[in-house]
Amino acid sequence: MTIRLTWYGHACFLIKAGGADLLIDPFITGNPTAPVKAQEVRADFILVSHGHGDHLGDTVDIARRTGATVISNFEIHNWLIGQGLEKVHPQHIGGGFNYPWGRVKLTIAQHGSGLPDGTYGGNPCGFLLYIEGKKIYHACDTGLFYDMKLIGEEGIDLAILPIGDNFTMGPEDALRAVKLINPKRVIPIHYNTFDVIQQDPNEWAKMTQKETPAKVTVMKPGEHLEI
Ligand code: NI
Ligand code: MN
């Protein structure tokens, strides 16, 4: 079975799997690269990696409109309940849960997670998705960490990695991440949204494909990929 991914810019993906629409880190309003409007996005489940505005994004509005279930860490879960959402599933780092369309495990991420109103958002996370027999690792916002090697031991079909620098790994560390994870395919994200994270993804792709066996797919916001 194929999995269809659409990049909405920055760290946001819509993934169609097992008949469900999974939306990850829906920062759409205020994202200059977003190819859609928050009001037109579909979602059955929304995955939120941490509390920063460029990841939490339009979660509350989209969940209210669509009735989507939000998956996040326990602290963000509590905050979302406080915002009036009812369908919120808490998980935490290292824990996985089987949803009707596949499994989600939260991984560590080296970053922060404060919510927009200053509430403590717990530890940030990445996502390991087990869907349609494939494994997708979305690192979300993180610096390089050696335990990426443990994540790689699972046999990753697709790794989605930040390359923007300043707030997350930059190109060199993202290349080291690919070497630790050893995924079949990589998509670079979290670049060129803001002035301080300007990068050339094609240069990164060239360098990474020279030094690792991974196939790099550089996407444009709004583009689809099937794996
Ligand atoms: Ni962040
Ligand atoms: Mn970010």
GROMACS .gro file of C-alpha atoms in nm, residues 40-225:
model
  186
   40GLU     CA    1  -0.969   2.424   0.410
   41VAL     CA    2  -0.741   2.165   0.568
   42ARG     CA    3  -0.887   1.821   0.639
   43ALA     CA    4  -0.783   1.612   0.937
   44ASP     CA    5  -0.898   1.307   1.129
   45PHE     CA    6  -0.595   1.319   1.358
   46ILE     CA    7  -0.357   1.606   1.435
   47LEU     CA    8  -0.012   1.530   1.576
   48VAL     CA    9   0.157   1.812   1.771
   49SER     CA   10   0.529   1.777   1.848
   50HIS     CA   11   0.571   2.072   2.085
   51GLY     CA   12   0.412   2.395   2.201
   52HIS     CA   13   0.590   2.651   1.980
   53GLY     CA   14   0.364   2.854   1.754
   54ASP     CA   15   0.524   2.727   1.434
   55HIS     CA   16   0.416   2.369   1.527
   56LEU     CA   17   0.106   2.397   1.744
   57GLY     CA   18  -0.009   2.648   1.482
   58ASP     CA   19  -0.378   2.616   1.390
   59THR     CA   20  -0.432   2.296   1.589
   60VAL     CA   21  -0.715   2.429   1.808
   61ASP     CA   22  -0.911   2.585   1.521
   62ILE     CA   23  -0.871   2.286   1.289
   63ALA     CA   24  -0.961   2.037   1.563
   64ARG     CA   25  -1.274   2.239   1.652
   65ARG     CA   26  -1.387   2.257   1.289
   66THR     CA   27  -1.306   1.899   1.184
   67GLY     CA   28  -1.355   1.711   1.510
   68ALA     CA   29  -1.008   1.563   1.466
   69THR     CA   30  -0.841   1.384   1.756
   70VAL     CA   31  -0.521   1.557   1.866
   71ILE     CA   32  -0.221   1.343   1.964
   72SER     CA   33   0.047   1.512   2.174
   73ASN     CA   34   0.241   1.485   2.497
   74PHE     CA   35   0.058   1.486   2.830
   75GLU     CA   36   0.126   1.853   2.911
   76ILE     CA   37   0.002   1.980   2.574
   77HIS     CA   38  -0.293   1.740   2.604
   78ASN     CA   39  -0.390   1.913   2.931
   79TRP     CA   40  -0.352   2.255   2.774
   80LEU     CA   41  -0.572   2.154   2.477
   81ILE     CA   42  -0.841   2.021   2.714
   82GLY     CA   43  -0.824   2.365   2.879
   83GLN     CA   44  -0.887   2.521   2.536
   84GLY     CA   45  -1.212   2.324   2.520
   85LEU     CA   46  -1.103   2.035   2.297
   86GLU     CA   47  -1.248   1.697   2.396
   87LYS     CA   48  -1.082   1.453   2.158
   88VAL     CA   49  -0.719   1.462   2.268
   89HIS     CA   50  -0.500   1.156   2.313
   90PRO     CA   51  -0.200   1.197   2.545
   91GLN     CA   52   0.117   0.995   2.487
   92HIS     CA   53   0.472   1.050   2.600
   93ILE     CA   54   0.827   0.989   2.492
   94GLY     CA   55   0.907   0.624   2.431
   95GLY     CA   56   0.541   0.528   2.437
   96GLY     CA   57   0.353   0.400   2.134
   97PHE     CA   58  -0.019   0.355   2.072
   98ASN     CA   59  -0.208   0.167   1.802
   99TYR     CA   60  -0.465   0.383   1.624
  100PRO     CA   61  -0.706   0.238   1.364
  101TRP     CA   62  -0.470   0.346   1.084
  102GLY     CA   63  -0.134   0.261   1.243
  103ARG     CA   64   0.096   0.314   1.538
  104VAL     CA   65   0.254   0.633   1.672
  105LYS     CA   66   0.554   0.633   1.903
  106LEU     CA   67   0.693   0.954   2.051
  107THR     CA   68   1.069   0.996   2.029
  108ILE     CA   69   1.297   1.238   2.208
  109ALA     CA   70   1.379   1.575   2.052
  110GLN     CA   71   1.637   1.820   2.182
  111HIS     CA   72   1.443   2.145   2.189
  112GLY     CA   73   1.191   2.344   2.399
  113SER     CA   74   0.813   2.327   2.415
  114GLY     CA   75   0.662   2.634   2.584
  115LEU     CA   76   0.305   2.708   2.476
  116PRO     CA   77   0.207   3.048   2.329
  117ASP     CA   78   0.055   3.172   2.659
  118GLY     CA   79   0.367   3.073   2.854
  119THR     CA   80   0.227   2.745   2.987
  120TYR     CA   81   0.482   2.467   3.034
  121GLY     CA   82   0.447   2.233   2.737
  122GLY     CA   83   0.647   1.938   2.866
  123ASN     CA   84   0.926   1.788   2.660
  124PRO     CA   85   0.919   1.828   2.284
  125CYS     CA   86   0.904   1.511   2.077
  126GLY     CA   87   0.946   1.361   1.734
  127PHE     CA   88   0.715   1.102   1.581
  128LEU     CA   89   0.779   0.749   1.466
  129LEU     CA   90   0.486   0.639   1.252
  130TYR     CA   91   0.421   0.278   1.162
  131ILE     CA   92   0.170   0.289   0.880
  132GLU     CA   93   0.092   0.056   0.590
  133GLY     CA   94   0.397  -0.157   0.678
  134LYS     CA   95   0.630   0.144   0.653
  135LYS     CA   96   0.820   0.341   0.914
  136ILE     CA   97   0.835   0.719   0.897
  137TYR     CA   98   1.042   0.924   1.140
  138HIS     CA   99   0.946   1.292   1.162
  139ALA     CA  100   1.217   1.446   1.382
  140CYS     CA  101   1.024   1.774   1.424
  141ASP     CA  102   1.237   2.046   1.590
  142THR     CA  103   1.560   1.905   1.726
  143GLY     CA  104   1.932   1.936   1.744
  144LEU     CA  105   2.148   1.640   1.652
  145PHE     CA  106   2.153   1.363   1.913
  146TYR     CA  107   2.335   1.034   1.907
  147ASP     CA  108   2.025   0.832   2.000
  148MET     CA  109   1.904   0.889   1.645
  149LYS     CA  110   2.105   0.575   1.589
  150LEU     CA  111   1.854   0.384   1.807
  151ILE     CA  112   1.569   0.522   1.601
  152GLY     CA  113   1.753   0.413   1.287
  153GLU     CA  114   1.784   0.058   1.418
  154GLU     CA  115   1.410   0.021   1.357
  155GLY     CA  116   1.471   0.042   0.980
  156ILE     CA  117   1.339   0.377   0.866
  157ASP     CA  118   1.178   0.404   0.522
  158LEU     CA  119   1.146   0.784   0.535
  159ALA     CA  120   1.311   1.038   0.766
  160ILE     CA  121   1.179   1.395   0.773
  161LEU     CA  122   1.457   1.616   0.911
  162PRO     CA  123   1.502   1.987   0.985
  163ILE     CA  124   1.798   2.149   0.808
  164GLY     CA  125   1.729   2.516   0.875
  165ASP     CA  126   1.991   2.583   1.147
  166ASN     CA  127   1.945   2.850   1.417
  167PHE     CA  128   1.645   2.680   1.589
  168THR     CA  129   1.724   2.319   1.488
  169MET     CA  130   1.992   2.114   1.318
  170GLY     CA  131   2.162   2.287   1.030
  171PRO     CA  132   2.276   2.120   0.709
  172GLU     CA  133   2.596   1.963   0.846
  173ASP     CA  134   2.432   1.815   1.154
  174ALA     CA  135   2.134   1.700   0.948
  175LEU     CA  136   2.380   1.510   0.727
  176ARG     CA  137   2.526   1.350   1.040
  177ALA     CA  138   2.170   1.263   1.143
  178VAL     CA  139   2.117   1.081   0.812
  179LYS     CA  140   2.434   0.882   0.878
  180LEU     CA  141   2.304   0.784   1.225
  181ILE     CA  142   1.951   0.698   1.109
  182ASN     CA  143   2.038   0.543   0.773
  183PRO     CA  144   1.690   0.589   0.624
  184LYS     CA  145   1.598   0.480   0.271
  185ARG     CA  146   1.465   0.826   0.190
  186VAL     CA  147   1.490   1.175   0.344
  187ILE     CA  148   1.285   1.492   0.311
  188PRO     CA  149   1.447   1.813   0.442
  189ILE     CA  150   1.215   2.056   0.621
  190HIS     CA  151   1.212   2.362   0.851
  191TYR     CA  152   1.407   2.594   0.616
  192ASN     CA  153   1.332   2.915   0.424
  193THR     CA  154   1.017   2.990   0.627
  194PHE     CA  155   1.192   3.273   0.810
  195ASP     CA  156   1.501   3.485   0.739
  196VAL     CA  157   1.717   3.311   1.000
  197ILE     CA  158   1.664   2.963   0.855
  198GLN     CA  159   1.754   3.024   0.492
  199GLN     CA  160   1.915   2.716   0.332
  200ASP     CA  161   1.963   2.563  -0.011
  201PRO     CA  162   1.787   2.224   0.009
  202ASN     CA  163   1.923   2.116  -0.329
  203GLU     CA  164   2.281   2.166  -0.212
  204TRP     CA  165   2.198   1.963   0.098
  205ALA     CA  166   2.046   1.691  -0.118
  206LYS     CA  167   2.356   1.677  -0.335
  207MET     CA  168   2.590   1.654  -0.035
  208THR     CA  169   2.374   1.395   0.141
  209GLN     CA  170   2.335   1.173  -0.166
  210LYS     CA  171   2.712   1.184  -0.219
  211GLU     CA  172   2.791   1.079   0.136
  212THR     CA  173   2.506   0.842   0.223
  213PRO     CA  174   2.291   0.581   0.040
  214ALA     CA  175   1.974   0.777   0.126
  215LYS     CA  176   1.759   0.917  -0.154
  216VAL     CA  177   1.678   1.281  -0.082
  217THR     CA  178   1.348   1.426  -0.200
  218VAL     CA  179   1.330   1.805  -0.197
  219MET     CA  180   0.964   1.906  -0.198
  220LYS     CA  181   0.791   2.234  -0.269
  221PRO     CA  182   0.508   2.336  -0.039
  222GLY     CA  183   0.186   2.184  -0.175
  223GLU     CA  184   0.364   1.894  -0.348
  224HIS     CA  185   0.273   1.530  -0.289
  225LEU     CA  186   0.493   1.227  -0.250
   0.00000   0.00000   0.00000
